[in-house]
Amino acid sequence: IVRMLQQYLPGINIWLDVDSLTDIGNLEESVAEAARFVLFYSKGYFESKNCIREVKAAVERGKPITVLFETDENLEGSNIIQNMKEECTWCLPEDVGCIFAEEPILWINS
């Protein structure tokens, strides 16, 4: 996603933890510097300790959050959005309203 966005929006500054984070202890500071937090959801996201740290830092700092997801399923018969919200509710019940303040966006990688 980052590479595609950089292609379509030259000059955009995008921070990606796996590319830019040299010390996991600085995770919250990195989120604090962001203008927007983009959460790319995959099953189990909300069960990851570091993902929870990232999203909690975004919520605590009032960052706008955009949730993106991919699926191979037919969306009409799929419960993927409901499932991700349930996973979030199970792991971060107090933050689910902030995390899903905006409807999740289907990322179509073509």
PDB file of C-alpha atoms in Angstrom, residues 42-81:
ATOM      1  CA  SER A  42      -5.559  -8.721   8.854  1.00  0.00           C
ATOM      2  CA  LYS A  43      -7.058 -11.458  11.004  1.00  0.00           C
ATOM      3  CA  GLY A  44      -5.417 -11.395  14.432  1.00  0.00           C
ATOM      4  CA  TYR A  45      -4.339  -7.742  14.169  1.00  0.00           C
ATOM      5  CA  PHE A  46      -5.929  -6.855  17.504  1.00  0.00           C
ATOM      6  CA  GLU A  47      -4.246  -9.812  19.197  1.00  0.00           C
ATOM      7  CA  SER A  48      -0.745  -8.514  18.416  1.00  0.00           C
ATOM      8  CA  LYS A  49       0.911  -6.752  21.347  1.00  0.00           C
ATOM      9  CA  ASN A  50       2.685  -4.208  19.135  1.00  0.00           C
ATOM     10  CA  CYS A  51      -0.371  -3.561  16.964  1.00  0.00           C
ATOM     11  CA  ILE A  52      -2.353  -2.854  20.131  1.00  0.00           C
ATOM     12  CA  ARG A  53       0.402  -0.469  21.266  1.00  0.00           C
ATOM     13  CA  GLU A  54       0.205   1.377  17.940  1.00  0.00           C
ATOM     14  CA  VAL A  55      -3.550   1.723  17.801  1.00  0.00           C
ATOM     15  CA  LYS A  56      -3.839   2.659  21.497  1.00  0.00           C
ATOM     16  CA  ALA A  57      -1.219   5.386  20.937  1.00  0.00           C
ATOM     17  CA  ALA A  58      -3.285   6.694  18.018  1.00  0.00           C
ATOM     18  CA  VAL A  59      -6.488   6.705  20.081  1.00  0.00           C
ATOM     19  CA  GLU A  60      -4.848   8.324  23.102  1.00  0.00           C
ATOM     20  CA  ARG A  61      -3.430  11.112  20.926  1.00  0.00           C
ATOM     21  CA  GLY A  62      -6.698  11.684  19.085  1.00  0.00           C
ATOM     22  CA  LYS A  63      -5.299  10.697  15.686  1.00  0.00           C
ATOM     23  CA  PRO A  64      -7.857  10.127  12.954  1.00  0.00           C
ATOM     24  CA  ILE A  65      -7.871   6.413  12.129  1.00  0.00           C
ATOM     25  CA  THR A  66      -8.514   4.818   8.754  1.00  0.00           C
ATOM     26  CA  VAL A  67      -9.014   1.049   8.682  1.00  0.00           C
ATOM     27  CA  LEU A  68      -8.144  -0.698   5.419  1.00  0.00           C
ATOM     28  CA  PHE A  69      -8.676  -4.378   4.696  1.00  0.00           C
ATOM     29  CA  GLU A  70      -8.341  -6.903   1.890  1.00  0.00           C
ATOM     30  CA  THR A  71     -10.487  -9.939   1.279  1.00  0.00           C
ATOM     31  CA  ASP A  72     -10.872 -12.742  -1.214  1.00  0.00           C
ATOM     32  CA  GLU A  73     -14.447 -13.222  -0.043  1.00  0.00           C
ATOM     33  CA  ASN A  74     -17.578 -11.906  -1.706  1.00  0.00           C
ATOM     34  CA  LEU A  75     -18.386  -8.858   0.432  1.00  0.00           C
ATOM     35  CA  GLU A  76     -22.145  -9.289   0.066  1.00  0.00           C
ATOM     36  CA  GLY A  77     -22.070 -12.577   1.947  1.00  0.00           C
ATOM     37  CA  SER A  78     -19.048 -11.788   4.064  1.00  0.00           C
ATOM     38  CA  ASN A  79     -18.871 -10.893   7.733  1.00  0.00           C
ATOM     39  CA  ILE A  80     -15.327  -9.533   7.555  1.00  0.00           C
ATOM     40  CA  ILE A  81     -16.184  -6.061   8.863  1.00  0.00           C
TER      41      ILE A  81
END
